[in-house]
Amino acid sequence: MKRETTTKQKKVPKLINPCDSKAMNDLDDNEVIVLTRQKNQECYQEIVKRYQKRLSAYLYHLVGNKEEVEDVLQEVFVKVYKNIKKFDVNQKFSSWIYRIAHNEAVNFLKKKTRRRLVSWEDIISYKDQMALQEEQGQESSMDVWMRKERRQEVKDAIAKLPKKYRAVLALRYECVHSYQEMAEILGKPTNTVGTLLRRAKKRLVTVLNEQDVL
């Protein structure tokens, strides 16, 4: 009796129920992506769940309007779903999806005739304090500023910065990305990202000094 031939398929994570919420928590992003590639819509929702809030915060720093953020975010997840098979699972998924979000925001802003200024409301958080530990000694005034709760003054200062500076500040201090991850997201060399971040902080400190915040 002839044995039936079987074709090799991509390894799928072993789960009793692939879309069980508890089981999902044990999977990393790339394992969820493998399941999503099997046309598993429920598993794709896990990706949305993991990144919706984080991407919304980042997009808000660029777009500056909650309703418009929703529109851009929807386009981001549509593009992610359509291109999920193109993602290299050997790479870091978070960098890939953030780059899509960044590009969608840039495209959205290009289409607008009027630019909205961004808020820095959510960036003053415990994440800032952790991320800034690496920068201590280089720009101590940033540490002083981050410990102050003058949010309106900060919002006014950020509103005066160019979009490219708002982007690197948000990626570094809100999203807490490494320089390498920021380079992948922005499509720029690591050295360029470092230069942008230094210039952004310098410009921000200058504006804050002009406003007598520091």
PDB file of C-alpha atoms in Angstrom:
ATOM      1  CA  MET A   1       0.000   0.000   0.000  1.00  0.00           C
ATOM      2  CA  LYS A   2       1.435   3.359  -1.074  1.00  0.00           C
ATOM      3  CA  ARG A   3       2.148   5.843   1.622  1.00  0.00           C
ATOM      4  CA  GLU A   4       0.726   9.290   1.107  1.00  0.00           C
ATOM      5  CA  THR A   5       3.325  11.965   0.514  1.00  0.00           C
ATOM      6  CA  THR A   6       3.229  15.055   2.639  1.00  0.00           C
ATOM      7  CA  THR A   7       4.690  18.462   1.966  1.00  0.00           C
ATOM      8  CA  LYS A   8       6.851  20.208   4.502  1.00  0.00           C
ATOM      9  CA  GLN A   9       5.230  23.147   6.196  1.00  0.00           C
ATOM     10  CA  LYS A  10       6.589  25.892   8.405  1.00  0.00           C
ATOM     11  CA  LYS A  11       6.875  24.933  12.018  1.00  0.00           C
ATOM     12  CA  VAL A  12       3.854  26.123  13.960  1.00  0.00           C
ATOM     13  CA  PRO A  13       4.128  26.649  17.723  1.00  0.00           C
ATOM     14  CA  LYS A  14       2.547  23.790  19.641  1.00  0.00           C
ATOM     15  CA  LEU A  15      -0.601  25.010  21.329  1.00  0.00           C
ATOM     16  CA  ILE A  16      -3.717  23.260  22.512  1.00  0.00           C
ATOM     17  CA  ASN A  17      -5.675  26.228  21.272  1.00  0.00           C
ATOM     18  CA  PRO A  18      -3.546  28.634  19.175  1.00  0.00           C
ATOM     19  CA  CYS A  19      -5.808  31.557  19.947  1.00  0.00           C
ATOM     20  CA  ASP A  20      -6.253  30.950  23.645  1.00  0.00           C
ATOM     21  CA  SER A  21      -5.291  34.172  25.413  1.00  0.00           C
ATOM     22  CA  LYS A  22      -3.237  32.435  28.110  1.00  0.00           C
ATOM     23  CA  ALA A  23      -1.365  30.387  25.524  1.00  0.00           C
ATOM     24  CA  MET A  24      -0.744  33.517  23.463  1.00  0.00           C
ATOM     25  CA  ASN A  25       1.033  35.161  26.368  1.00  0.00           C
ATOM     26  CA  ASP A  26       3.694  32.462  26.184  1.00  0.00           C
ATOM     27  CA  LEU A  27       4.496  33.204  22.540  1.00  0.00           C
ATOM     28  CA  ASP A  28       6.893  35.820  21.257  1.00  0.00           C
ATOM     29  CA  ASP A  29       5.956  38.083  18.343  1.00  0.00           C
ATOM     30  CA  ASN A  30       7.549  35.920  15.672  1.00  0.00           C
ATOM     31  CA  GLU A  31       5.698  32.813  16.839  1.00  0.00           C
ATOM     32  CA  VAL A  32       2.405  34.695  16.629  1.00  0.00           C
ATOM     33  CA  ILE A  33       3.357  35.784  13.119  1.00  0.00           C
ATOM     34  CA  VAL A  34       3.897  32.176  12.053  1.00  0.00           C
ATOM     35  CA  LEU A  35       0.346  31.429  13.176  1.00  0.00           C
ATOM     36  CA  THR A  36      -0.995  34.531  11.463  1.00  0.00           C
ATOM     37  CA  ARG A  37       0.560  33.391   8.193  1.00  0.00           C
ATOM     38  CA  GLN A  38      -1.648  30.332   8.419  1.00  0.00           C
ATOM     39  CA  LYS A  39      -4.572  32.677   7.720  1.00  0.00           C
ATOM     40  CA  ASN A  40      -5.440  32.761  11.400  1.00  0.00           C
ATOM     41  CA  GLN A  41      -7.302  36.043  11.824  1.00  0.00           C
ATOM     42  CA  GLU A  42      -7.767  35.568  15.557  1.00  0.00           C
ATOM     43  CA  CYS A  43      -4.034  35.253  16.046  1.00  0.00           C
ATOM     44  CA  TYR A  44      -3.460  38.405  14.031  1.00  0.00           C
ATOM     45  CA  GLN A  45      -5.644  40.224  16.543  1.00  0.00           C
ATOM     46  CA  GLU A  46      -3.008  39.341  19.127  1.00  0.00           C
ATOM     47  CA  ILE A  47      -0.515  41.442  17.163  1.00  0.00           C
ATOM     48  CA  VAL A  48      -2.988  44.314  17.133  1.00  0.00           C
ATOM     49  CA  LYS A  49      -3.535  43.912  20.865  1.00  0.00           C
ATOM     50  CA  ARG A  50       0.188  43.997  21.610  1.00  0.00           C
ATOM     51  CA  TYR A  51       1.018  47.030  19.499  1.00  0.00           C
ATOM     52  CA  GLN A  52      -2.108  49.170  19.275  1.00  0.00           C
ATOM     53  CA  LYS A  53      -1.461  51.233  22.386  1.00  0.00           C
ATOM     54  CA  ARG A  54       2.268  51.659  21.803  1.00  0.00           C
ATOM     55  CA  LEU A  55       1.877  52.660  18.164  1.00  0.00           C
ATOM     56  CA  SER A  56      -0.951  55.045  19.024  1.00  0.00           C
ATOM     57  CA  ALA A  57       1.316  56.856  21.486  1.00  0.00           C
ATOM     58  CA  TYR A  58       4.121  57.129  18.956  1.00  0.00           C
ATOM     59  CA  LEU A  59       1.849  58.275  16.127  1.00  0.00           C
ATOM     60  CA  TYR A  60       0.297  60.894  18.367  1.00  0.00           C
ATOM     61  CA  HIS A  61       3.692  62.520  18.820  1.00  0.00           C
ATOM     62  CA  LEU A  62       3.931  62.859  15.048  1.00  0.00           C
ATOM     63  CA  VAL A  63       0.338  63.522  14.008  1.00  0.00           C
ATOM     64  CA  GLY A  64      -0.958  65.356  17.077  1.00  0.00           C
ATOM     65  CA  ASN A  65      -4.644  64.538  16.690  1.00  0.00           C
ATOM     66  CA  LYS A  66      -6.421  61.526  18.221  1.00  0.00           C
ATOM     67  CA  GLU A  67      -8.958  61.099  15.430  1.00  0.00           C
ATOM     68  CA  GLU A  68      -6.259  61.256  12.771  1.00  0.00           C
ATOM     69  CA  VAL A  69      -4.110  58.831  14.732  1.00  0.00           C
ATOM     70  CA  GLU A  70      -6.947  56.305  14.522  1.00  0.00           C
ATOM     71  CA  ASP A  71      -7.018  56.685  10.739  1.00  0.00           C
ATOM     72  CA  VAL A  72      -3.265  56.293  10.386  1.00  0.00           C
ATOM     73  CA  LEU A  73      -3.186  53.359  12.807  1.00  0.00           C
ATOM     74  CA  GLN A  74      -5.842  51.555  10.811  1.00  0.00           C
ATOM     75  CA  GLU A  75      -3.737  51.935   7.671  1.00  0.00           C
ATOM     76  CA  VAL A  76      -0.709  50.653   9.556  1.00  0.00           C
ATOM     77  CA  PHE A  77      -2.392  47.418  10.600  1.00  0.00           C
ATOM     78  CA  VAL A  78      -3.868  46.905   7.139  1.00  0.00           C
ATOM     79  CA  LYS A  79      -0.390  47.241   5.639  1.00  0.00           C
ATOM     80  CA  VAL A  80       1.087  44.934   8.278  1.00  0.00           C
ATOM     81  CA  TYR A  81      -1.490  42.246   7.511  1.00  0.00           C
ATOM     82  CA  LYS A  82      -0.986  42.531   3.757  1.00  0.00           C
ATOM     83  CA  ASN A  83       2.787  42.317   4.086  1.00  0.00           C
ATOM     84  CA  ILE A  84       3.061  39.851   6.955  1.00  0.00           C
ATOM     85  CA  LYS A  85       4.484  37.162   4.668  1.00  0.00           C
ATOM     86  CA  LYS A  86       7.279  39.490   3.595  1.00  0.00           C
ATOM     87  CA  PHE A  87       8.523  39.920   7.138  1.00  0.00           C
ATOM     88  CA  ASP A  88      11.787  38.123   7.865  1.00  0.00           C
ATOM     89  CA  VAL A  89      11.213  36.208  11.094  1.00  0.00           C
ATOM     90  CA  ASN A  90      14.937  36.399  11.801  1.00  0.00           C
ATOM     91  CA  GLN A  91      14.557  40.150  12.292  1.00  0.00           C
ATOM     92  CA  LYS A  92      12.959  42.031  15.176  1.00  0.00           C
ATOM     93  CA  PHE A  93       9.243  42.484  14.546  1.00  0.00           C
ATOM     94  CA  SER A  94       8.885  45.602  16.692  1.00  0.00           C
ATOM     95  CA  SER A  95      11.376  47.508  14.529  1.00  0.00           C
ATOM     96  CA  TRP A  96       9.545  46.407  11.390  1.00  0.00           C
ATOM     97  CA  ILE A  97       6.097  47.479  12.558  1.00  0.00           C
ATOM     98  CA  TYR A  98       7.354  50.783  13.978  1.00  0.00           C
ATOM     99  CA  ARG A  99       8.971  51.596  10.654  1.00  0.00           C
ATOM    100  CA  ILE A 100       5.670  50.976   8.876  1.00  0.00           C
ATOM    101  CA  ALA A 101       3.942  53.243  11.387  1.00  0.00           C
ATOM    102  CA  HIS A 102       6.564  55.949  10.950  1.00  0.00           C
ATOM    103  CA  ASN A 103       6.309  55.854   7.159  1.00  0.00           C
ATOM    104  CA  GLU A 104       2.521  55.960   7.261  1.00  0.00           C
ATOM    105  CA  ALA A 105       2.638  59.005   9.538  1.00  0.00           C
ATOM    106  CA  VAL A 106       5.099  60.764   7.231  1.00  0.00           C
ATOM    107  CA  ASN A 107       2.917  60.024   4.206  1.00  0.00           C
ATOM    108  CA  PHE A 108      -0.149  61.256   6.053  1.00  0.00           C
ATOM    109  CA  LEU A 109       1.523  64.528   7.022  1.00  0.00           C
ATOM    110  CA  LYS A 110       2.715  65.085   3.465  1.00  0.00           C
ATOM    111  CA  LYS A 111      -0.880  64.961   2.281  1.00  0.00           C
ATOM    112  CA  LYS A 112      -2.030  67.539   4.771  1.00  0.00           C
ATOM    113  CA  THR A 113      -2.017  71.199   3.875  1.00  0.00           C
ATOM    114  CA  ARG A 114      -1.728  72.174   7.501  1.00  0.00           C
ATOM    115  CA  ARG A 115       0.633  70.641  10.016  1.00  0.00           C
ATOM    116  CA  ARG A 116      -0.614  69.944  13.528  1.00  0.00           C
ATOM    117  CA  LEU A 117       1.784  70.334  16.403  1.00  0.00           C
ATOM    118  CA  VAL A 118       2.479  67.420  18.687  1.00  0.00           C
ATOM    119  CA  SER A 119       1.876  66.974  22.391  1.00  0.00           C
ATOM    120  CA  TRP A 120       4.505  65.684  24.794  1.00  0.00           C
ATOM    121  CA  GLU A 121       1.911  64.911  27.474  1.00  0.00           C
ATOM    122  CA  ASP A 122       2.629  61.231  27.875  1.00  0.00           C
ATOM    123  CA  ILE A 123       6.400  61.308  27.559  1.00  0.00           C
ATOM    124  CA  ILE A 124       7.033  62.451  31.139  1.00  0.00           C
ATOM    125  CA  SER A 125       6.791  59.034  32.752  1.00  0.00           C
ATOM    126  CA  TYR A 126       8.897  56.517  34.622  1.00  0.00           C
ATOM    127  CA  LYS A 127      10.192  55.287  31.269  1.00  0.00           C
ATOM    128  CA  ASP A 128      11.872  58.624  30.743  1.00  0.00           C
ATOM    129  CA  GLN A 129      13.750  58.314  33.990  1.00  0.00           C
ATOM    130  CA  MET A 130      15.068  54.856  33.111  1.00  0.00           C
ATOM    131  CA  ALA A 131      16.091  55.783  29.586  1.00  0.00           C
ATOM    132  CA  LEU A 132      17.803  58.967  30.698  1.00  0.00           C
ATOM    133  CA  GLN A 133      20.087  57.147  33.123  1.00  0.00           C
ATOM    134  CA  GLU A 134      22.326  56.382  30.142  1.00  0.00           C
ATOM    135  CA  GLU A 135      22.534  60.051  29.292  1.00  0.00           C
ATOM    136  CA  GLN A 136      23.490  61.281  32.785  1.00  0.00           C
ATOM    137  CA  GLY A 137      26.605  63.362  32.810  1.00  0.00           C
ATOM    138  CA  GLN A 138      26.270  64.259  29.137  1.00  0.00           C
ATOM    139  CA  GLU A 139      23.327  66.583  29.446  1.00  0.00           C
ATOM    140  CA  SER A 140      22.431  66.869  33.116  1.00  0.00           C
ATOM    141  CA  SER A 141      19.907  69.595  32.343  1.00  0.00           C
ATOM    142  CA  MET A 142      17.759  66.943  30.648  1.00  0.00           C
ATOM    143  CA  ASP A 143      17.580  64.998  33.922  1.00  0.00           C
ATOM    144  CA  VAL A 144      16.554  68.157  35.761  1.00  0.00           C
ATOM    145  CA  TRP A 145      13.885  68.855  33.179  1.00  0.00           C
ATOM    146  CA  MET A 146      12.507  65.316  33.191  1.00  0.00           C
ATOM    147  CA  ARG A 147      11.964  65.482  36.946  1.00  0.00           C
ATOM    148  CA  LYS A 148       9.870  68.602  36.684  1.00  0.00           C
ATOM    149  CA  GLU A 149       6.140  68.314  36.128  1.00  0.00           C
ATOM    150  CA  ARG A 150       5.604  71.435  34.053  1.00  0.00           C
ATOM    151  CA  ARG A 151       3.753  69.688  31.299  1.00  0.00           C
ATOM    152  CA  GLN A 152       2.270  72.705  29.596  1.00  0.00           C
ATOM    153  CA  GLU A 153       5.684  74.340  29.264  1.00  0.00           C
ATOM    154  CA  VAL A 154       7.063  71.140  27.790  1.00  0.00           C
ATOM    155  CA  LYS A 155       4.170  70.913  25.336  1.00  0.00           C
ATOM    156  CA  ASP A 156       4.849  74.466  24.215  1.00  0.00           C
ATOM    157  CA  ALA A 157       8.533  73.702  23.748  1.00  0.00           C
ATOM    158  CA  ILE A 158       7.950  70.500  21.789  1.00  0.00           C
ATOM    159  CA  ALA A 159       5.486  72.289  19.524  1.00  0.00           C
ATOM    160  CA  LYS A 160       8.389  74.399  18.291  1.00  0.00           C
ATOM    161  CA  LEU A 161      10.569  71.449  17.278  1.00  0.00           C
ATOM    162  CA  PRO A 162      10.702  70.051  13.727  1.00  0.00           C
ATOM    163  CA  LYS A 163       9.018  66.693  13.093  1.00  0.00           C
ATOM    164  CA  LYS A 164      12.339  64.858  12.725  1.00  0.00           C
ATOM    165  CA  TYR A 165      13.275  65.851  16.278  1.00  0.00           C
ATOM    166  CA  ARG A 166       9.866  64.958  17.698  1.00  0.00           C
ATOM    167  CA  ALA A 167      10.230  61.519  16.111  1.00  0.00           C
ATOM    168  CA  VAL A 168      13.618  60.648  17.612  1.00  0.00           C
ATOM    169  CA  LEU A 169      12.661  61.964  21.046  1.00  0.00           C
ATOM    170  CA  ALA A 170       9.460  59.916  21.049  1.00  0.00           C
ATOM    171  CA  LEU A 171      11.198  56.743  19.864  1.00  0.00           C
ATOM    172  CA  ARG A 172      13.917  57.077  22.476  1.00  0.00           C
ATOM    173  CA  TYR A 173      12.048  58.243  25.558  1.00  0.00           C
ATOM    174  CA  GLU A 174       8.435  57.198  25.015  1.00  0.00           C
ATOM    175  CA  CYS A 175       8.977  53.917  23.186  1.00  0.00           C
ATOM    176  CA  VAL A 176      12.410  53.284  24.769  1.00  0.00           C
ATOM    177  CA  HIS A 177      14.003  51.938  21.593  1.00  0.00           C
ATOM    178  CA  SER A 178      17.723  51.336  21.262  1.00  0.00           C
ATOM    179  CA  TYR A 179      19.773  53.345  18.777  1.00  0.00           C
ATOM    180  CA  GLN A 180      19.914  50.316  16.464  1.00  0.00           C
ATOM    181  CA  GLU A 181      16.137  49.882  16.556  1.00  0.00           C
ATOM    182  CA  MET A 182      15.626  53.583  15.915  1.00  0.00           C
ATOM    183  CA  ALA A 183      17.943  53.349  12.913  1.00  0.00           C
ATOM    184  CA  GLU A 184      15.902  50.479  11.483  1.00  0.00           C
ATOM    185  CA  ILE A 185      12.614  52.296  12.055  1.00  0.00           C
ATOM    186  CA  LEU A 186      13.761  55.598  10.566  1.00  0.00           C
ATOM    187  CA  GLY A 187      15.808  54.025   7.799  1.00  0.00           C
ATOM    188  CA  LYS A 188      18.917  55.957   8.816  1.00  0.00           C
ATOM    189  CA  PRO A 189      22.431  54.968   9.956  1.00  0.00           C
ATOM    190  CA  THR A 190      22.931  54.607  13.703  1.00  0.00           C
ATOM    191  CA  ASN A 191      25.375  57.516  13.770  1.00  0.00           C
ATOM    192  CA  THR A 192      22.806  59.743  12.081  1.00  0.00           C
ATOM    193  CA  VAL A 193      20.185  58.769  14.655  1.00  0.00           C
ATOM    194  CA  GLY A 194      22.579  59.630  17.465  1.00  0.00           C
ATOM    195  CA  THR A 195      23.290  62.998  15.896  1.00  0.00           C
ATOM    196  CA  LEU A 196      19.578  63.722  15.457  1.00  0.00           C
ATOM    197  CA  LEU A 197      18.868  62.828  19.072  1.00  0.00           C
ATOM    198  CA  ARG A 198      21.655  65.036  20.392  1.00  0.00           C
ATOM    199  CA  ARG A 199      20.471  67.942  18.272  1.00  0.00           C
ATOM    200  CA  ALA A 200      16.862  67.371  19.316  1.00  0.00           C
ATOM    201  CA  LYS A 201      17.742  67.446  23.009  1.00  0.00           C
ATOM    202  CA  LYS A 202      19.933  70.495  22.532  1.00  0.00           C
ATOM    203  CA  ARG A 203      17.139  72.329  20.712  1.00  0.00           C
ATOM    204  CA  LEU A 204      14.616  71.307  23.342  1.00  0.00           C
ATOM    205  CA  VAL A 205      16.831  72.485  26.197  1.00  0.00           C
ATOM    206  CA  THR A 206      17.346  75.797  24.385  1.00  0.00           C
ATOM    207  CA  VAL A 207      13.615  76.332  23.993  1.00  0.00           C
ATOM    208  CA  LEU A 208      12.955  75.366  27.613  1.00  0.00           C
ATOM    209  CA  ASN A 209      15.623  77.808  28.774  1.00  0.00           C
ATOM    210  CA  GLU A 210      14.019  80.547  26.698  1.00  0.00           C
ATOM    211  CA  GLN A 211      10.742  79.761  28.454  1.00  0.00           C
ATOM    212  CA  ASP A 212      12.499  79.830  31.856  1.00  0.00           C
ATOM    213  CA  VAL A 213      11.522  76.210  32.507  1.00  0.00           C
ATOM    214  CA  LEU A 214      15.051  75.025  33.309  1.00  0.00           C
TER     215      LEU A 214
END
